[in-house]
Amino acid sequence: MTTQELLKKCPLFAGTDDADLAALQGVCIIREHPRGDLLFSEGEEARGFYVVASGKVKVYKLSPEGKERILHIVHPGDTFAEAAIFADGAYPAHAEPLEKSRLMFFPKRDFLSLLSSNPRIALNMIAGLSRFLRQFATQIESLTFKDVPARLAHYLLELAGEECSVVQLPISKAQLASNLGTVGETLSRTLRKLADDAVIEVNGRTINILDADRLIDLAEKCRE
């Protein structure tokens, strides 16, 4: 897949024409990063943002005790750290690949210069940041009002999409636990309970959804 084809698949650049894509291609830098390569640290001055071309990247926070909390997993076609490039922004979290990943890096100065002369890309950027804010609002709501079973059910349904039958976990169960704001032991108990209740069937990272209606009901249930 060419660089322009990769850019066209990115929601942040949806609707851009060939001239826009060529301009974007002119400012991006493509690099391969090994698993565990620290892309940036929380508080570091933002130098630019990224688009994942292949692989997966985790964006995470560290507690004062060094405990990791994954905020989200970034998959191919998605962006991360774009909000940090505005004003005197700093990166709000840490980021590193979960596997060997090919990343498209957009340097802050060059990209902001491009935005100033290209209103279509600027409007797409606003829409992309709005999606980013909605995602975090949903995440905060989930952590505040829903328990682990409800969070897990919601995650599985989102992963399944319209199929609602079989899903393949894209990350390890330890990473999933962190992403859901819990610990591995609690996640394992929750998976066992859902399996015992014949809601799902677990085979390693493959999860068969046996009763989608009950899973939907669980995902919508708020903490008592």
Coordinates of N, CA and C in Angstrom, one line a residue, residues 31-207:
R31 N 8.7 5.7 9.6 CA 9.8 5.0 10.2 C 9.2 3.7 10.8
E32 N 10.1 2.7 10.9 CA 9.7 1.4 11.6 C 10.3 1.5 13.0
H33 N 9.5 1.0 13.9 CA 9.9 1.1 15.3 C 9.7 -0.3 15.9
P34 N 10.7 -0.8 16.7 CA 10.5 -2.1 17.3 C 9.6 -2.1 18.5
R35 N 9.1 -3.2 18.9 CA 8.3 -3.3 20.1 C 9.0 -2.7 21.3
G36 N 8.3 -1.9 22.1 CA 8.8 -1.4 23.3 C 9.6 -0.1 23.1
D37 N 9.8 0.4 21.9 CA 10.5 1.6 21.6 C 9.7 2.8 22.1
L38 N 10.2 3.5 23.1 CA 9.5 4.7 23.7 C 9.4 5.8 22.7
L39 N 8.2 6.1 22.2 CA 8.1 7.1 21.2 C 8.1 8.5 21.8
F40 N 7.5 8.6 23.0 CA 7.5 9.9 23.8 C 7.1 9.6 25.2
S41 N 7.4 10.5 26.1 CA 7.0 10.4 27.5 C 6.1 11.5 27.9
E42 N 5.3 11.2 28.9 CA 4.4 12.2 29.4 C 5.1 13.5 29.9
G43 N 4.6 14.7 29.5 CA 5.3 15.9 29.8 C 6.3 16.4 28.8
E44 N 6.7 15.5 28.0 CA 7.7 15.9 26.9 C 7.1 16.9 25.9
E45 N 7.9 17.9 25.5 CA 7.4 18.8 24.5 C 7.0 18.1 23.2
A46 N 5.7 18.4 22.7 CA 5.2 17.7 21.6 C 6.0 18.1 20.3
R47 N 6.6 17.2 19.6 CA 7.3 17.4 18.4 C 6.5 17.2 17.2
G48 N 5.3 16.4 17.3 CA 4.5 16.1 16.2 C 3.5 15.0 16.6
F49 N 2.8 14.5 15.7 CA 1.9 13.4 15.9 C 2.1 12.2 15.0
Y50 N 1.4 11.1 15.2 CA 1.6 9.9 14.4 C 0.3 9.3 13.8
V51 N 0.5 8.6 12.7 CA -0.5 7.7 12.2 C 0.1 6.3 12.1
V52 N -0.6 5.3 12.6 CA -0.2 4.0 12.5 C -0.4 3.4 11.2
A53 N 0.6 3.0 10.5 CA 0.5 2.4 9.1 C 0.4 0.9 9.3
S54 N 1.1 0.3 10.2 CA 1.0 -1.2 10.5 C 1.5 -1.4 12.0
G55 N 1.0 -2.4 12.6 CA 1.3 -2.7 14.0 C 0.3 -2.1 14.9
K56 N 0.7 -2.0 16.2 CA -0.2 -1.5 17.2 C 0.7 -0.7 18.2
V57 N 0.1 0.4 18.8 CA 0.8 1.3 19.7 C -0.1 1.4 20.9
K58 N 0.5 1.3 22.1 CA -0.3 1.6 23.3 C 0.1 3.0 23.8
V59 N -0.9 3.7 24.3 CA -0.8 5.0 24.9 C -1.2 4.8 26.4
Y60 N -0.3 5.2 27.3 CA -0.5 4.8 28.7 C 0.0 5.9 29.6
K61 N -0.5 5.8 30.9 CA 0.0 6.6 32.0 C 0.7 5.7 33.0
L62 N 1.6 6.3 33.8 CA 2.2 5.6 34.9 C 1.9 6.3 36.2
S63 N 1.5 5.5 37.2 CA 1.2 6.0 38.5 C 2.6 6.4 39.2
P64 N 2.5 7.1 40.3 CA 3.8 7.4 41.0 C 4.5 6.2 41.4
E65 N 3.8 5.0 41.6 CA 4.5 3.8 42.0 C 5.0 3.0 40.8
G66 N 4.7 3.6 39.6 CA 5.2 2.9 38.3 C 4.2 1.9 37.7
K67 N 2.9 1.9 38.3 CA 1.9 1.0 37.7 C 1.4 1.6 36.4
E68 N 1.3 0.7 35.4 CA 0.8 1.2 34.1 C -0.7 1.1 33.9
R69 N -1.2 2.1 33.3 CA -2.6 2.2 33.0 C -2.8 2.5 31.5
I70 N -3.2 1.6 30.7 CA -3.3 1.8 29.3 C -4.6 2.7 29.0
L71 N -4.4 3.8 28.3 CA -5.5 4.6 28.0 C -6.2 4.1 26.7
H72 N -5.4 3.8 25.7 CA -6.0 3.2 24.5 C -5.0 2.5 23.7
I73 N -5.4 1.6 22.8 CA -4.6 0.9 21.9 C -4.9 1.5 20.5
V74 N -3.8 1.9 19.8 CA -4.0 2.6 18.5 C -3.7 1.5 17.4
H75 N -4.6 1.4 16.5 CA -4.5 0.4 15.4 C -4.2 1.0 14.1
P76 N -3.9 0.2 13.1 CA -3.6 0.8 11.8 C -4.7 1.7 11.2
G77 N -4.3 2.9 10.7 CA -5.2 3.8 10.2 C -5.6 4.9 11.1
D78 N -5.3 4.7 12.4 CA -5.7 5.7 13.5 C -4.5 6.6 13.8
T79 N -4.8 7.7 14.4 CA -3.8 8.7 14.8 C -3.6 8.7 16.4
F80 N -2.5 9.3 16.8 CA -2.4 9.6 18.2 C -1.5 10.7 18.4
A81 N -1.7 11.5 19.5 CA -0.9 12.6 20.0 C -1.2 13.9 19.1
E82 N -2.3 13.9 18.3 CA -2.5 15.0 17.5 C -2.9 16.3 18.3
A83 N -3.6 16.1 19.4 CA -4.1 17.2 20.2 C -2.9 18.0 20.8
A84 N -1.8 17.3 21.0 CA -0.7 17.8 21.7 C 0.1 18.8 20.9
I85 N -0.1 18.9 19.6 CA 0.8 19.7 18.8 C 0.4 21.2 18.8
F86 N -0.8 21.5 19.4 CA -1.3 22.9 19.4 C -0.7 23.7 20.5
A87 N -0.6 25.0 20.4 CA -0.1 25.9 21.3 C 1.3 25.4 21.8
D88 N 1.5 25.5 23.1 CA 2.8 25.0 23.6 C 2.6 23.6 24.2
G89 N 2.0 22.7 23.5 CA 1.5 21.5 24.0 C 2.7 20.5 24.4
A90 N 2.3 19.7 25.3 CA 3.2 18.6 25.8 C 2.4 17.3 25.6
Y91 N 3.2 16.2 25.4 CA 2.5 14.9 25.3 C 1.9 14.6 26.7
P92 N 0.6 14.2 26.7 CA -0.1 13.9 27.9 C 0.1 12.6 28.5
A93 N 0.8 11.7 27.8 CA 1.0 10.3 28.3 C 2.2 9.7 27.6
H94 N 2.5 8.5 27.9 CA 3.6 7.8 27.2 C 3.1 7.0 26.0
A95 N 3.9 6.6 25.1 CA 3.5 5.8 23.9 C 4.6 4.9 23.5
E96 N 4.3 3.6 23.2 CA 5.3 2.7 22.6 C 4.6 1.6 21.9
P97 N 5.2 1.1 20.8 CA 4.6 0.0 20.0 C 4.5 -1.3 20.9
L98 N 3.4 -2.0 20.6 CA 3.2 -3.3 21.2 C 3.8 -4.4 20.4
E99 N 4.2 -4.1 19.2 CA 4.8 -5.0 18.3 C 5.6 -4.1 17.2
K100 N 6.4 -4.8 16.4 CA 7.0 -4.0 15.4 C 6.0 -3.2 14.6
S101 N 6.2 -1.9 14.5 CA 5.2 -1.1 13.9 C 5.8 -0.1 12.9
R102 N 5.0 0.2 11.8 CA 5.4 1.2 10.8 C 4.6 2.4 11.1
L103 N 5.2 3.6 11.4 CA 4.5 4.8 11.8 C 4.8 5.9 10.9
M104 N 3.8 6.7 10.7 CA 3.9 8.0 9.9 C 4.0 9.1 10.9
F105 N 5.1 9.9 10.9 CA 5.2 11.0 11.8 C 5.1 12.3 11.1
F106 N 4.2 13.2 11.7 CA 4.0 14.5 11.1 C 4.6 15.5 12.0
P107 N 5.8 16.1 11.7 CA 6.4 17.1 12.5 C 5.5 18.3 12.8
K108 N 5.5 18.8 14.0 CA 4.6 19.9 14.4 C 4.7 21.1 13.5
R109 N 5.9 21.7 13.3 CA 6.0 22.9 12.6 C 5.5 22.8 11.1
D110 N 5.9 21.7 10.5 CA 5.6 21.5 9.1 C 4.1 21.3 8.9
F111 N 3.5 20.5 9.8 CA 2.1 20.2 9.7 C 1.2 21.5 10.0
L112 N 1.6 22.2 11.0 CA 0.8 23.5 11.3 C 0.9 24.5 10.2
S113 N 2.0 24.5 9.5 CA 2.2 25.4 8.3 C 1.3 24.9 7.2
L114 N 1.1 23.6 7.1 CA 0.2 23.1 6.1 C -1.2 23.4 6.4
L115 N -1.6 23.3 7.7 CA -2.9 23.6 8.1 C -3.3 25.0 7.8
S116 N -2.4 25.9 8.0 CA -2.7 27.4 7.8 C -3.0 27.7 6.3
S117 N -2.6 26.9 5.4 CA -2.8 27.1 4.0 C -3.8 26.2 3.4
N118 N -4.3 25.2 4.1 CA -5.3 24.2 3.6 C -6.5 24.1 4.5
P119 N -7.5 24.8 4.3 CA -8.7 24.8 5.2 C -9.4 23.4 5.2
R120 N -9.3 22.6 4.1 CA -10.0 21.3 4.2 C -9.3 20.4 5.2
I121 N -8.0 20.4 5.2 CA -7.3 19.5 6.2 C -7.5 20.1 7.6
A122 N -7.6 21.4 7.7 CA -7.9 22.0 9.1 C -9.2 21.6 9.6
L123 N -10.3 21.6 8.7 CA -11.6 21.1 9.1 C -11.6 19.7 9.5
N124 N -10.9 18.8 8.8 CA -10.8 17.4 9.1 C -10.1 17.3 10.5
M125 N -9.1 18.1 10.8 CA -8.4 18.0 12.0 C -9.4 18.3 13.2
I126 N -10.2 19.3 13.0 CA -11.2 19.7 14.0 C -12.2 18.5 14.3
A127 N -12.6 17.9 13.2 CA -13.5 16.7 13.3 C -12.8 15.6 14.0
G128 N -11.5 15.4 13.7 CA -10.7 14.3 14.4 C -10.6 14.5 15.8
L129 N -10.3 15.8 16.2 CA -10.1 16.1 17.6 C -11.5 15.9 18.4
S130 N -12.6 16.2 17.7 CA -13.9 16.0 18.3 C -14.1 14.6 18.6
R131 N -13.8 13.7 17.7 CA -13.9 12.2 17.9 C -13.1 11.8 19.1
F132 N -11.9 12.4 19.2 CA -10.9 12.0 20.2 C -11.6 12.4 21.6
L133 N -12.2 13.6 21.7 CA -12.8 14.0 22.9 C -14.0 13.1 23.3
R134 N -14.8 12.7 22.3 CA -15.9 11.9 22.5 C -15.5 10.5 23.1
Q135 N -14.4 10.0 22.5 CA -13.9 8.7 23.0 C -13.5 8.8 24.4
F136 N -12.8 9.9 24.8 CA -12.4 10.0 26.2 C -13.5 10.2 27.1
A137 N -14.5 11.0 26.7 CA -15.7 11.2 27.5 C -16.4 9.8 27.8
T138 N -16.5 9.0 26.7 CA -17.1 7.7 26.9 C -16.3 6.8 27.8
Q139 N -14.9 6.9 27.7 CA -14.1 6.1 28.6 C -14.2 6.5 30.1
I140 N -14.3 7.8 30.3 CA -14.5 8.3 31.7 C -15.8 7.9 32.2
E141 N -16.9 8.0 31.4 CA -18.2 7.5 31.8 C -18.2 6.1 32.2
S142 N -17.5 5.3 31.4 CA -17.5 3.8 31.6 C -16.8 3.5 32.9
L143 N -15.6 4.2 33.2 CA -14.8 3.9 34.4 C -15.6 4.4 35.6
T144 N -16.4 5.4 35.5 CA -17.1 6.0 36.6 C -18.4 5.2 37.0
F145 N -19.2 4.9 35.9 CA -20.5 4.3 36.2 C -20.7 2.8 35.9
K146 N -19.7 2.2 35.3 CA -19.8 0.8 35.0 C -18.8 -0.1 35.6
D147 N -19.2 -1.3 36.0 CA -18.3 -2.2 36.6 C -17.5 -3.0 35.5
V148 N -16.6 -3.9 35.9 CA -15.7 -4.5 35.0 C -16.5 -5.4 34.0
P149 N -17.5 -6.2 34.4 CA -18.3 -7.0 33.4 C -18.9 -6.1 32.3
A150 N -19.5 -5.0 32.7 CA -20.1 -4.1 31.8 C -19.0 -3.5 30.8
R151 N -17.9 -3.1 31.3 CA -16.8 -2.6 30.5 C -16.3 -3.6 29.5
L152 N -16.1 -4.9 30.0 CA -15.7 -5.9 29.1 C -16.7 -6.2 28.1
A153 N -18.0 -6.3 28.4 CA -19.0 -6.5 27.4 C -19.0 -5.5 26.4
H154 N -18.9 -4.2 26.8 CA -18.9 -3.1 25.8 C -17.7 -3.3 24.9
Y155 N -16.5 -3.6 25.4 CA -15.3 -3.8 24.6 C -15.5 -4.9 23.6
L156 N -16.0 -6.0 24.0 CA -16.2 -7.1 23.1 C -17.2 -6.8 22.0
L157 N -18.3 -6.1 22.3 CA -19.3 -5.7 21.3 C -18.7 -4.8 20.3
E158 N -17.9 -3.8 20.8 CA -17.2 -2.9 19.8 C -16.3 -3.6 18.9
L159 N -15.5 -4.6 19.5 CA -14.6 -5.3 18.7 C -15.3 -6.2 17.7
A160 N -16.4 -6.7 18.0 CA -17.2 -7.6 17.1 C -17.8 -6.8 16.0
G161 N -18.2 -5.6 16.3 CA -18.9 -4.8 15.2 C -20.3 -5.4 15.0
E162 N -20.7 -5.4 13.7 CA -22.0 -5.9 13.3 C -22.1 -7.4 13.3
E163 N -20.9 -8.1 13.3 CA -20.9 -9.6 13.2 C -21.5 -10.2 14.5
C164 N -21.0 -9.7 15.7 CA -21.5 -10.2 17.0 C -21.4 -11.7 17.0
S165 N -20.3 -12.3 16.6 CA -20.2 -13.8 16.7 C -18.8 -14.2 17.3
V166 N -17.7 -13.9 16.6 CA -16.4 -14.3 17.0 C -15.5 -13.1 17.0
V167 N -14.7 -12.9 18.1 CA -13.7 -11.8 18.1 C -12.4 -12.4 18.5
Q168 N -11.4 -11.7 17.9 CA -10.0 -12.0 18.2 C -9.4 -10.9 19.0
L169 N -9.0 -11.1 20.3 CA -8.4 -10.1 21.1 C -7.1 -9.6 20.4
P170 N -7.0 -8.3 20.2 CA -5.8 -7.8 19.5 C -4.6 -7.5 20.5
I171 N -4.9 -7.7 21.7 CA -3.8 -7.5 22.8 C -3.9 -8.6 23.8
S172 N -2.9 -8.7 24.6 CA -2.9 -9.7 25.7 C -3.9 -9.4 26.7
K173 N -4.3 -10.4 27.5 CA -5.3 -10.2 28.5 C -4.8 -9.3 29.6
A174 N -3.5 -9.3 29.9 CA -2.9 -8.3 30.8 C -3.1 -6.9 30.3
Q175 N -2.8 -6.7 29.0 CA -3.0 -5.4 28.5 C -4.5 -5.0 28.4
L176 N -5.3 -5.9 28.1 CA -6.8 -5.7 28.1 C -7.2 -5.3 29.5
A177 N -6.8 -5.9 30.5 CA -7.1 -5.6 31.9 C -6.8 -4.2 32.2
S178 N -5.5 -3.8 31.8 CA -5.1 -2.4 32.1 C -6.0 -1.4 31.3
N179 N -6.3 -1.8 30.1 CA -7.2 -0.9 29.2 C -8.5 -0.7 29.8
L180 N -9.0 -1.7 30.5 CA -10.4 -1.7 31.2 C -10.3 -1.1 32.6
G181 N -9.2 -0.7 33.0 CA -9.0 -0.2 34.4 C -9.2 -1.2 35.5
T182 N -8.7 -2.4 35.3 CA -8.7 -3.4 36.3 C -7.4 -4.2 36.3
V183 N -7.4 -5.3 37.0 CA -6.2 -6.2 37.1 C -6.5 -7.5 36.4
G184 N -5.5 -8.2 36.1 CA -5.6 -9.5 35.4 C -6.5 -10.5 36.1
E185 N -6.4 -10.6 37.4 CA -7.2 -11.6 38.2 C -8.6 -11.3 38.0
T186 N -9.0 -10.0 38.1 CA -10.4 -9.6 38.0 C -11.0 -9.9 36.6
L187 N -10.2 -9.6 35.6 CA -10.6 -9.9 34.2 C -10.8 -11.4 34.0
S188 N -9.9 -12.2 34.5 CA -10.0 -13.7 34.4 C -11.2 -14.2 35.0
R189 N -11.5 -13.7 36.2 CA -12.8 -14.1 36.9 C -14.0 -13.7 36.1
T190 N -14.0 -12.5 35.5 CA -15.1 -12.0 34.7 C -15.3 -12.9 33.5
L191 N -14.2 -13.2 32.8 CA -14.3 -14.0 31.6 C -14.8 -15.4 32.0
R192 N -14.4 -16.0 33.1 CA -14.9 -17.3 33.5 C -16.4 -17.2 33.8
K193 N -16.8 -16.2 34.5 CA -18.2 -16.0 34.9 C -19.1 -15.9 33.6
L194 N -18.6 -15.2 32.6 CA -19.4 -15.0 31.4 C -19.4 -16.4 30.6
A195 N -18.3 -17.1 30.7 CA -18.3 -18.4 30.1 C -19.2 -19.4 30.8
D196 N -19.2 -19.4 32.1 CA -20.0 -20.3 32.9 C -21.5 -20.0 32.6
D197 N -21.8 -18.7 32.4 CA -23.2 -18.3 32.1 C -23.6 -18.5 30.7
A198 N -22.7 -19.1 29.9 CA -22.9 -19.4 28.4 C -23.2 -18.1 27.6
V199 N -22.6 -17.0 28.1 CA -22.7 -15.7 27.3 C -21.6 -15.7 26.2
I200 N -20.4 -16.2 26.6 CA -19.3 -16.3 25.7 C -18.6 -17.6 25.9
E201 N -17.7 -17.9 24.9 CA -16.8 -19.1 25.0 C -15.4 -18.6 24.7
V202 N -14.4 -18.9 25.6 CA -13.1 -18.3 25.5 C -12.1 -19.4 25.1
N203 N -11.4 -19.2 24.1 CA -10.3 -20.1 23.6 C -9.1 -19.3 23.3
G204 N -8.3 -19.1 24.4 CA -7.1 -18.2 24.3 C -7.5 -16.8 24.0
R205 N -7.1 -16.2 22.9 CA -7.5 -14.8 22.5 C -8.7 -14.8 21.6
T206 N -9.2 -16.0 21.3 CA -10.5 -16.1 20.5 C -11.7 -16.2 21.4
I207 N -12.6 -15.3 21.2 CA -13.8 -15.3 22.0 C -15.1 -15.4 21.2

